[in-house]
């Protein structure tokens, strides 16, 4: 099942507006900074629900889980999460419809905006352009035959982690590969994917990432 690009974007933005207006006063505008002691189980459960929401076209849950991931892993406020997700969603929608790579510059521009906002909120001085390129690299690999094995994609995810966390090691590389394996399992099953198995792989991935960034 595929969502229309316009439908996903409008749904995500509407849900974020509703969330922002309804509860932002209770959670505040405070950004806590990059969280290196995140809860792997919480992230895995949230990402699994986000992927499920994509297949069921539940735009509200999709937006909520995207925001939850950013808040737990990156320590941003709900308000900031909304500001990051908006350009990220636009970039993803452009990418989804650009099978020949003719609009790469537009995708990179949106991703760079997202990473610039994220870096500022998290108190990190990473290069948003480099982060945007690293993000796009694994998106492209996942849909390119010969470049889309979990090992290949996982290495690219780990390269993004290295930029965000300031270094790499075997645990961070393993985190990338496990996340790519979870994504491949999700893709193979679509809406009928083995979701408990997907979540287990994601839990292992985030546990490895937490060990890696704590070294």
PDB file of C-alpha atoms in Angstrom:
ATOM      1  CA  UNK A   1       0.000   0.000   0.000  1.00  0.00           C
ATOM      2  CA  UNK A   2       1.407   3.384  -1.000  1.00  0.00           C
ATOM      3  CA  UNK A   3       0.348   6.777   0.243  1.00  0.00           C
ATOM      4  CA  UNK A   4       0.119   9.748  -2.076  1.00  0.00           C
ATOM      5  CA  UNK A   5       2.960  12.186  -1.494  1.00  0.00           C
ATOM      6  CA  UNK A   6       0.562  15.047  -0.914  1.00  0.00           C
ATOM      7  CA  UNK A   7      -1.543  12.962   1.462  1.00  0.00           C
ATOM      8  CA  UNK A   8       1.381  11.978   3.668  1.00  0.00           C
ATOM      9  CA  UNK A   9       2.786  15.484   3.854  1.00  0.00           C
ATOM     10  CA  UNK A  10      -0.527  17.148   4.583  1.00  0.00           C
ATOM     11  CA  UNK A  11      -1.395  14.492   7.129  1.00  0.00           C
ATOM     12  CA  UNK A  12       1.924  14.779   8.926  1.00  0.00           C
ATOM     13  CA  UNK A  13       1.855  18.568   9.002  1.00  0.00           C
ATOM     14  CA  UNK A  14      -1.767  18.672  10.149  1.00  0.00           C
ATOM     15  CA  UNK A  15      -1.080  16.181  12.912  1.00  0.00           C
ATOM     16  CA  UNK A  16       1.945  18.150  14.059  1.00  0.00           C
ATOM     17  CA  UNK A  17      -0.060  21.345  14.117  1.00  0.00           C
ATOM     18  CA  UNK A  18      -2.735  19.655  16.194  1.00  0.00           C
ATOM     19  CA  UNK A  19      -0.165  18.196  18.551  1.00  0.00           C
ATOM     20  CA  UNK A  20       1.693  21.477  18.840  1.00  0.00           C
ATOM     21  CA  UNK A  21      -1.440  23.423  19.607  1.00  0.00           C
ATOM     22  CA  UNK A  22      -2.854  20.890  22.021  1.00  0.00           C
ATOM     23  CA  UNK A  23      -0.019  19.873  24.291  1.00  0.00           C
ATOM     24  CA  UNK A  24       3.010  22.058  23.639  1.00  0.00           C
ATOM     25  CA  UNK A  25       2.176  24.223  26.627  1.00  0.00           C
ATOM     26  CA  UNK A  26       2.363  21.198  28.892  1.00  0.00           C
ATOM     27  CA  UNK A  27       5.646  19.852  27.527  1.00  0.00           C
ATOM     28  CA  UNK A  28       7.258  23.277  27.065  1.00  0.00           C
ATOM     29  CA  UNK A  29       9.767  24.516  24.534  1.00  0.00           C
ATOM     30  CA  UNK A  30      12.873  23.214  26.294  1.00  0.00           C
ATOM     31  CA  UNK A  31      15.524  21.357  24.249  1.00  0.00           C
ATOM     32  CA  UNK A  32      17.550  19.058  26.486  1.00  0.00           C
ATOM     33  CA  UNK A  33      20.433  18.397  24.082  1.00  0.00           C
ATOM     34  CA  UNK A  34      21.611  15.227  22.365  1.00  0.00           C
ATOM     35  CA  UNK A  35      20.590  12.215  24.446  1.00  0.00           C
ATOM     36  CA  UNK A  36      23.321   9.561  24.616  1.00  0.00           C
ATOM     37  CA  UNK A  37      21.463   7.555  27.252  1.00  0.00           C
ATOM     38  CA  UNK A  38      18.251   6.974  25.298  1.00  0.00           C
ATOM     39  CA  UNK A  39      15.974   3.998  25.932  1.00  0.00           C
ATOM     40  CA  UNK A  40      16.497   1.445  23.092  1.00  0.00           C
ATOM     41  CA  UNK A  41      13.203  -0.320  23.770  1.00  0.00           C
ATOM     42  CA  UNK A  42      11.271   2.943  23.651  1.00  0.00           C
ATOM     43  CA  UNK A  43      12.889   3.958  20.364  1.00  0.00           C
ATOM     44  CA  UNK A  44      12.336   0.522  18.830  1.00  0.00           C
ATOM     45  CA  UNK A  45       8.671   0.468  19.803  1.00  0.00           C
ATOM     46  CA  UNK A  46       8.144   3.995  18.510  1.00  0.00           C
ATOM     47  CA  UNK A  47       9.857   3.354  15.174  1.00  0.00           C
ATOM     48  CA  UNK A  48       7.877   0.134  14.705  1.00  0.00           C
ATOM     49  CA  UNK A  49       4.615   1.972  15.345  1.00  0.00           C
ATOM     50  CA  UNK A  50       5.718   4.701  12.929  1.00  0.00           C
ATOM     51  CA  UNK A  51       6.307   2.140  10.175  1.00  0.00           C
ATOM     52  CA  UNK A  52       2.957   0.501  10.904  1.00  0.00           C
ATOM     53  CA  UNK A  53       1.233   3.888  10.752  1.00  0.00           C
ATOM     54  CA  UNK A  54       2.731   4.425   7.289  1.00  0.00           C
ATOM     55  CA  UNK A  55       1.083   1.270   5.974  1.00  0.00           C
ATOM     56  CA  UNK A  56      -2.282   1.981   7.616  1.00  0.00           C
ATOM     57  CA  UNK A  57      -2.255   5.618   6.441  1.00  0.00           C
ATOM     58  CA  UNK A  58      -2.604   6.848  10.002  1.00  0.00           C
ATOM     59  CA  UNK A  59      -1.082  10.289   9.551  1.00  0.00           C
ATOM     60  CA  UNK A  60      -1.628  11.369  13.145  1.00  0.00           C
ATOM     61  CA  UNK A  61       0.201   8.359  14.596  1.00  0.00           C
ATOM     62  CA  UNK A  62       2.923   8.720  11.986  1.00  0.00           C
ATOM     63  CA  UNK A  63       3.607  12.289  13.050  1.00  0.00           C
ATOM     64  CA  UNK A  64       3.366  11.484  16.757  1.00  0.00           C
ATOM     65  CA  UNK A  65       5.879   8.646  16.529  1.00  0.00           C
ATOM     66  CA  UNK A  66       8.298  10.699  14.418  1.00  0.00           C
ATOM     67  CA  UNK A  67       8.180  13.395  17.074  1.00  0.00           C
ATOM     68  CA  UNK A  68       8.615  10.813  19.842  1.00  0.00           C
ATOM     69  CA  UNK A  69      11.747   9.441  18.172  1.00  0.00           C
ATOM     70  CA  UNK A  70      13.300  12.886  17.913  1.00  0.00           C
ATOM     71  CA  UNK A  71      12.432  13.760  21.488  1.00  0.00           C
ATOM     72  CA  UNK A  72      13.877  10.551  22.959  1.00  0.00           C
ATOM     73  CA  UNK A  73      17.001  10.286  20.806  1.00  0.00           C
ATOM     74  CA  UNK A  74      17.842  13.932  20.205  1.00  0.00           C
ATOM     75  CA  UNK A  75      16.374  15.581  23.291  1.00  0.00           C
ATOM     76  CA  UNK A  76      14.355  18.188  21.415  1.00  0.00           C
ATOM     77  CA  UNK A  77      11.101  19.775  22.489  1.00  0.00           C
ATOM     78  CA  UNK A  78       7.853  18.889  20.782  1.00  0.00           C
ATOM     79  CA  UNK A  79       7.787  22.313  19.156  1.00  0.00           C
ATOM     80  CA  UNK A  80      11.303  21.828  17.762  1.00  0.00           C
ATOM     81  CA  UNK A  81      10.431  18.325  16.588  1.00  0.00           C
ATOM     82  CA  UNK A  82       7.652  19.799  14.488  1.00  0.00           C
ATOM     83  CA  UNK A  83      10.044  22.304  12.925  1.00  0.00           C
ATOM     84  CA  UNK A  84      12.465  19.485  12.039  1.00  0.00           C
ATOM     85  CA  UNK A  85       9.879  17.047  10.706  1.00  0.00           C
ATOM     86  CA  UNK A  86       8.321  19.554   8.292  1.00  0.00           C
ATOM     87  CA  UNK A  87      11.386  19.885   5.973  1.00  0.00           C
ATOM     88  CA  UNK A  88      12.285  16.219   6.523  1.00  0.00           C
ATOM     89  CA  UNK A  89       8.815  15.197   5.322  1.00  0.00           C
ATOM     90  CA  UNK A  90       9.026  17.493   2.310  1.00  0.00           C
ATOM     91  CA  UNK A  91      12.412  16.054   1.378  1.00  0.00           C
ATOM     92  CA  UNK A  92      11.121  12.507   1.735  1.00  0.00           C
ATOM     93  CA  UNK A  93       8.127  13.231  -0.471  1.00  0.00           C
ATOM     94  CA  UNK A  94      10.279  14.789  -3.198  1.00  0.00           C
ATOM     95  CA  UNK A  95      12.623  11.803  -3.024  1.00  0.00           C
ATOM     96  CA  UNK A  96       9.755   9.301  -3.223  1.00  0.00           C
ATOM     97  CA  UNK A  97       8.598  10.743  -6.527  1.00  0.00           C
ATOM     98  CA  UNK A  98      12.058  11.272  -8.014  1.00  0.00           C
ATOM     99  CA  UNK A  99      13.070   7.830  -9.222  1.00  0.00           C
ATOM    100  CA  UNK A 100      15.733   9.173 -11.595  1.00  0.00           C
ATOM    101  CA  UNK A 101      17.490  11.480  -9.137  1.00  0.00           C
ATOM    102  CA  UNK A 102      16.740  14.690 -11.016  1.00  0.00           C
ATOM    103  CA  UNK A 103      15.610  16.583  -7.910  1.00  0.00           C
ATOM    104  CA  UNK A 104      18.466  15.627  -5.606  1.00  0.00           C
ATOM    105  CA  UNK A 105      19.335  19.273  -4.952  1.00  0.00           C
ATOM    106  CA  UNK A 106      15.804  19.939  -3.671  1.00  0.00           C
ATOM    107  CA  UNK A 107      15.914  16.898  -1.411  1.00  0.00           C
ATOM    108  CA  UNK A 108      19.293  17.925  -0.016  1.00  0.00           C
ATOM    109  CA  UNK A 109      18.066  21.453   0.629  1.00  0.00           C
ATOM    110  CA  UNK A 110      15.151  20.207   2.734  1.00  0.00           C
ATOM    111  CA  UNK A 111      17.314  17.704   4.623  1.00  0.00           C
ATOM    112  CA  UNK A 112      19.963  20.328   5.261  1.00  0.00           C
ATOM    113  CA  UNK A 113      17.319  22.611   6.757  1.00  0.00           C
ATOM    114  CA  UNK A 114      16.141  19.789   8.997  1.00  0.00           C
ATOM    115  CA  UNK A 115      19.643  18.932  10.198  1.00  0.00           C
ATOM    116  CA  UNK A 116      20.562  22.572  10.742  1.00  0.00           C
ATOM    117  CA  UNK A 117      17.534  22.972  13.013  1.00  0.00           C
ATOM    118  CA  UNK A 118      18.263  19.678  14.750  1.00  0.00           C
ATOM    119  CA  UNK A 119      21.916  20.519  15.347  1.00  0.00           C
ATOM    120  CA  UNK A 120      21.053  23.896  16.799  1.00  0.00           C
ATOM    121  CA  UNK A 121      18.398  22.406  19.076  1.00  0.00           C
ATOM    122  CA  UNK A 122      20.641  19.541  20.196  1.00  0.00           C
ATOM    123  CA  UNK A 123      23.583  21.861  20.824  1.00  0.00           C
ATOM    124  CA  UNK A 124      25.787  20.101  18.275  1.00  0.00           C
ATOM    125  CA  UNK A 125      28.100  21.701  15.725  1.00  0.00           C
ATOM    126  CA  UNK A 126      27.886  19.052  13.009  1.00  0.00           C
ATOM    127  CA  UNK A 127      27.849  20.077   9.341  1.00  0.00           C
ATOM    128  CA  UNK A 128      24.173  19.996   8.280  1.00  0.00           C
ATOM    129  CA  UNK A 129      25.117  19.666   4.623  1.00  0.00           C
ATOM    130  CA  UNK A 130      27.258  16.613   5.355  1.00  0.00           C
ATOM    131  CA  UNK A 131      24.490  15.109   7.498  1.00  0.00           C
ATOM    132  CA  UNK A 132      21.947  15.713   4.721  1.00  0.00           C
ATOM    133  CA  UNK A 133      24.213  13.976   2.203  1.00  0.00           C
ATOM    134  CA  UNK A 134      24.736  11.042   4.561  1.00  0.00           C
ATOM    135  CA  UNK A 135      20.967  10.716   5.074  1.00  0.00           C
ATOM    136  CA  UNK A 136      20.277  10.826   1.339  1.00  0.00           C
ATOM    137  CA  UNK A 137      23.063   8.322   0.624  1.00  0.00           C
ATOM    138  CA  UNK A 138      21.358   5.499   2.470  1.00  0.00           C
ATOM    139  CA  UNK A 139      17.937   6.427   1.063  1.00  0.00           C
ATOM    140  CA  UNK A 140      19.382   6.102  -2.450  1.00  0.00           C
ATOM    141  CA  UNK A 141      21.192   2.846  -1.659  1.00  0.00           C
ATOM    142  CA  UNK A 142      18.020   1.200  -0.377  1.00  0.00           C
ATOM    143  CA  UNK A 143      16.351   1.493  -3.771  1.00  0.00           C
ATOM    144  CA  UNK A 144      19.421   0.805  -5.937  1.00  0.00           C
ATOM    145  CA  UNK A 145      19.951  -2.835  -6.983  1.00  0.00           C
ATOM    146  CA  UNK A 146      23.425  -4.003  -6.097  1.00  0.00           C
ATOM    147  CA  UNK A 147      23.733  -1.401  -3.351  1.00  0.00           C
ATOM    148  CA  UNK A 148      20.767  -2.322  -1.179  1.00  0.00           C
ATOM    149  CA  UNK A 149      21.957  -5.220   0.974  1.00  0.00           C
ATOM    150  CA  UNK A 150      21.539  -4.667   4.724  1.00  0.00           C
ATOM    151  CA  UNK A 151      25.320  -4.626   5.063  1.00  0.00           C
ATOM    152  CA  UNK A 152      25.729  -1.910   2.414  1.00  0.00           C
ATOM    153  CA  UNK A 153      22.818   0.194   3.650  1.00  0.00           C
ATOM    154  CA  UNK A 154      23.792  -0.367   7.270  1.00  0.00           C
ATOM    155  CA  UNK A 155      27.294   0.931   6.641  1.00  0.00           C
ATOM    156  CA  UNK A 156      25.793   4.148   5.267  1.00  0.00           C
ATOM    157  CA  UNK A 157      23.438   4.493   8.252  1.00  0.00           C
ATOM    158  CA  UNK A 158      26.448   4.050  10.526  1.00  0.00           C
ATOM    159  CA  UNK A 159      28.257   6.811   8.608  1.00  0.00           C
ATOM    160  CA  UNK A 160      25.368   9.152   9.432  1.00  0.00           C
ATOM    161  CA  UNK A 161      25.538   8.104  13.090  1.00  0.00           C
ATOM    162  CA  UNK A 162      29.278   8.866  13.051  1.00  0.00           C
ATOM    163  CA  UNK A 163      28.574  12.420  11.925  1.00  0.00           C
ATOM    164  CA  UNK A 164      25.866  12.959  14.508  1.00  0.00           C
ATOM    165  CA  UNK A 165      27.705  11.424  17.463  1.00  0.00           C
ATOM    166  CA  UNK A 166      31.250  12.469  16.559  1.00  0.00           C
ATOM    167  CA  UNK A 167      32.856   9.095  15.955  1.00  0.00           C
ATOM    168  CA  UNK A 168      32.368   5.458  15.077  1.00  0.00           C
ATOM    169  CA  UNK A 169      33.220   1.970  16.293  1.00  0.00           C
ATOM    170  CA  UNK A 170      32.101  -1.624  15.832  1.00  0.00           C
ATOM    171  CA  UNK A 171      28.952  -1.136  17.916  1.00  0.00           C
ATOM    172  CA  UNK A 172      27.809   1.845  15.852  1.00  0.00           C
ATOM    173  CA  UNK A 173      28.444  -0.082  12.639  1.00  0.00           C
ATOM    174  CA  UNK A 174      26.442  -3.001  14.003  1.00  0.00           C
ATOM    175  CA  UNK A 175      23.629  -0.609  14.917  1.00  0.00           C
ATOM    176  CA  UNK A 176      23.439   0.552  11.315  1.00  0.00           C
ATOM    177  CA  UNK A 177      23.378  -2.979   9.906  1.00  0.00           C
ATOM    178  CA  UNK A 178      20.684  -4.144  12.339  1.00  0.00           C
ATOM    179  CA  UNK A 179      18.488  -1.155  11.487  1.00  0.00           C
ATOM    180  CA  UNK A 180      18.910  -1.912   7.786  1.00  0.00           C
ATOM    181  CA  UNK A 181      17.941  -5.534   8.450  1.00  0.00           C
ATOM    182  CA  UNK A 182      14.791  -4.361  10.223  1.00  0.00           C
ATOM    183  CA  UNK A 183      13.922  -2.126   7.273  1.00  0.00           C
ATOM    184  CA  UNK A 184      14.482  -4.991   4.811  1.00  0.00           C
ATOM    185  CA  UNK A 185      12.222  -7.263   6.864  1.00  0.00           C
ATOM    186  CA  UNK A 186       9.574  -4.534   6.941  1.00  0.00           C
ATOM    187  CA  UNK A 187       9.787  -4.063   3.170  1.00  0.00           C
ATOM    188  CA  UNK A 188       9.523  -7.791   2.529  1.00  0.00           C
ATOM    189  CA  UNK A 189       6.267  -8.064   4.469  1.00  0.00           C
ATOM    190  CA  UNK A 190       4.744  -4.642   3.849  1.00  0.00           C
ATOM    191  CA  UNK A 191       1.626  -4.177   5.989  1.00  0.00           C
ATOM    192  CA  UNK A 192       1.817  -7.875   6.945  1.00  0.00           C
ATOM    193  CA  UNK A 193       5.426  -7.715   8.088  1.00  0.00           C
ATOM    194  CA  UNK A 194       6.549  -9.713  11.117  1.00  0.00           C
ATOM    195  CA  UNK A 195       6.289  -6.669  13.353  1.00  0.00           C
ATOM    196  CA  UNK A 196       7.521  -8.350  16.566  1.00  0.00           C
ATOM    197  CA  UNK A 197      10.652  -9.458  14.679  1.00  0.00           C
ATOM    198  CA  UNK A 198      11.086  -5.960  13.229  1.00  0.00           C
ATOM    199  CA  UNK A 199      10.853  -4.448  16.694  1.00  0.00           C
ATOM    200  CA  UNK A 200      13.365  -6.951  18.110  1.00  0.00           C
ATOM    201  CA  UNK A 201      15.886  -6.018  15.429  1.00  0.00           C
ATOM    202  CA  UNK A 202      15.341  -2.329  16.081  1.00  0.00           C
ATOM    203  CA  UNK A 203      15.752  -2.884  19.816  1.00  0.00           C
ATOM    204  CA  UNK A 204      19.065  -4.654  19.184  1.00  0.00           C
ATOM    205  CA  UNK A 205      20.086  -1.841  16.840  1.00  0.00           C
ATOM    206  CA  UNK A 206      19.393   0.947  19.297  1.00  0.00           C
ATOM    207  CA  UNK A 207      20.997  -1.014  22.141  1.00  0.00           C
ATOM    208  CA  UNK A 208      24.170  -1.333  20.051  1.00  0.00           C
ATOM    209  CA  UNK A 209      24.015   2.354  19.193  1.00  0.00           C
ATOM    210  CA  UNK A 210      23.726   3.346  22.848  1.00  0.00           C
ATOM    211  CA  UNK A 211      26.712   1.175  23.714  1.00  0.00           C
ATOM    212  CA  UNK A 212      28.649   2.664  20.828  1.00  0.00           C
ATOM    213  CA  UNK A 213      27.995   6.309  21.622  1.00  0.00           C
ATOM    214  CA  UNK A 214      28.800   5.682  25.266  1.00  0.00           C
ATOM    215  CA  UNK A 215      32.341   4.474  24.531  1.00  0.00           C
TER     216      UNK A 215
END
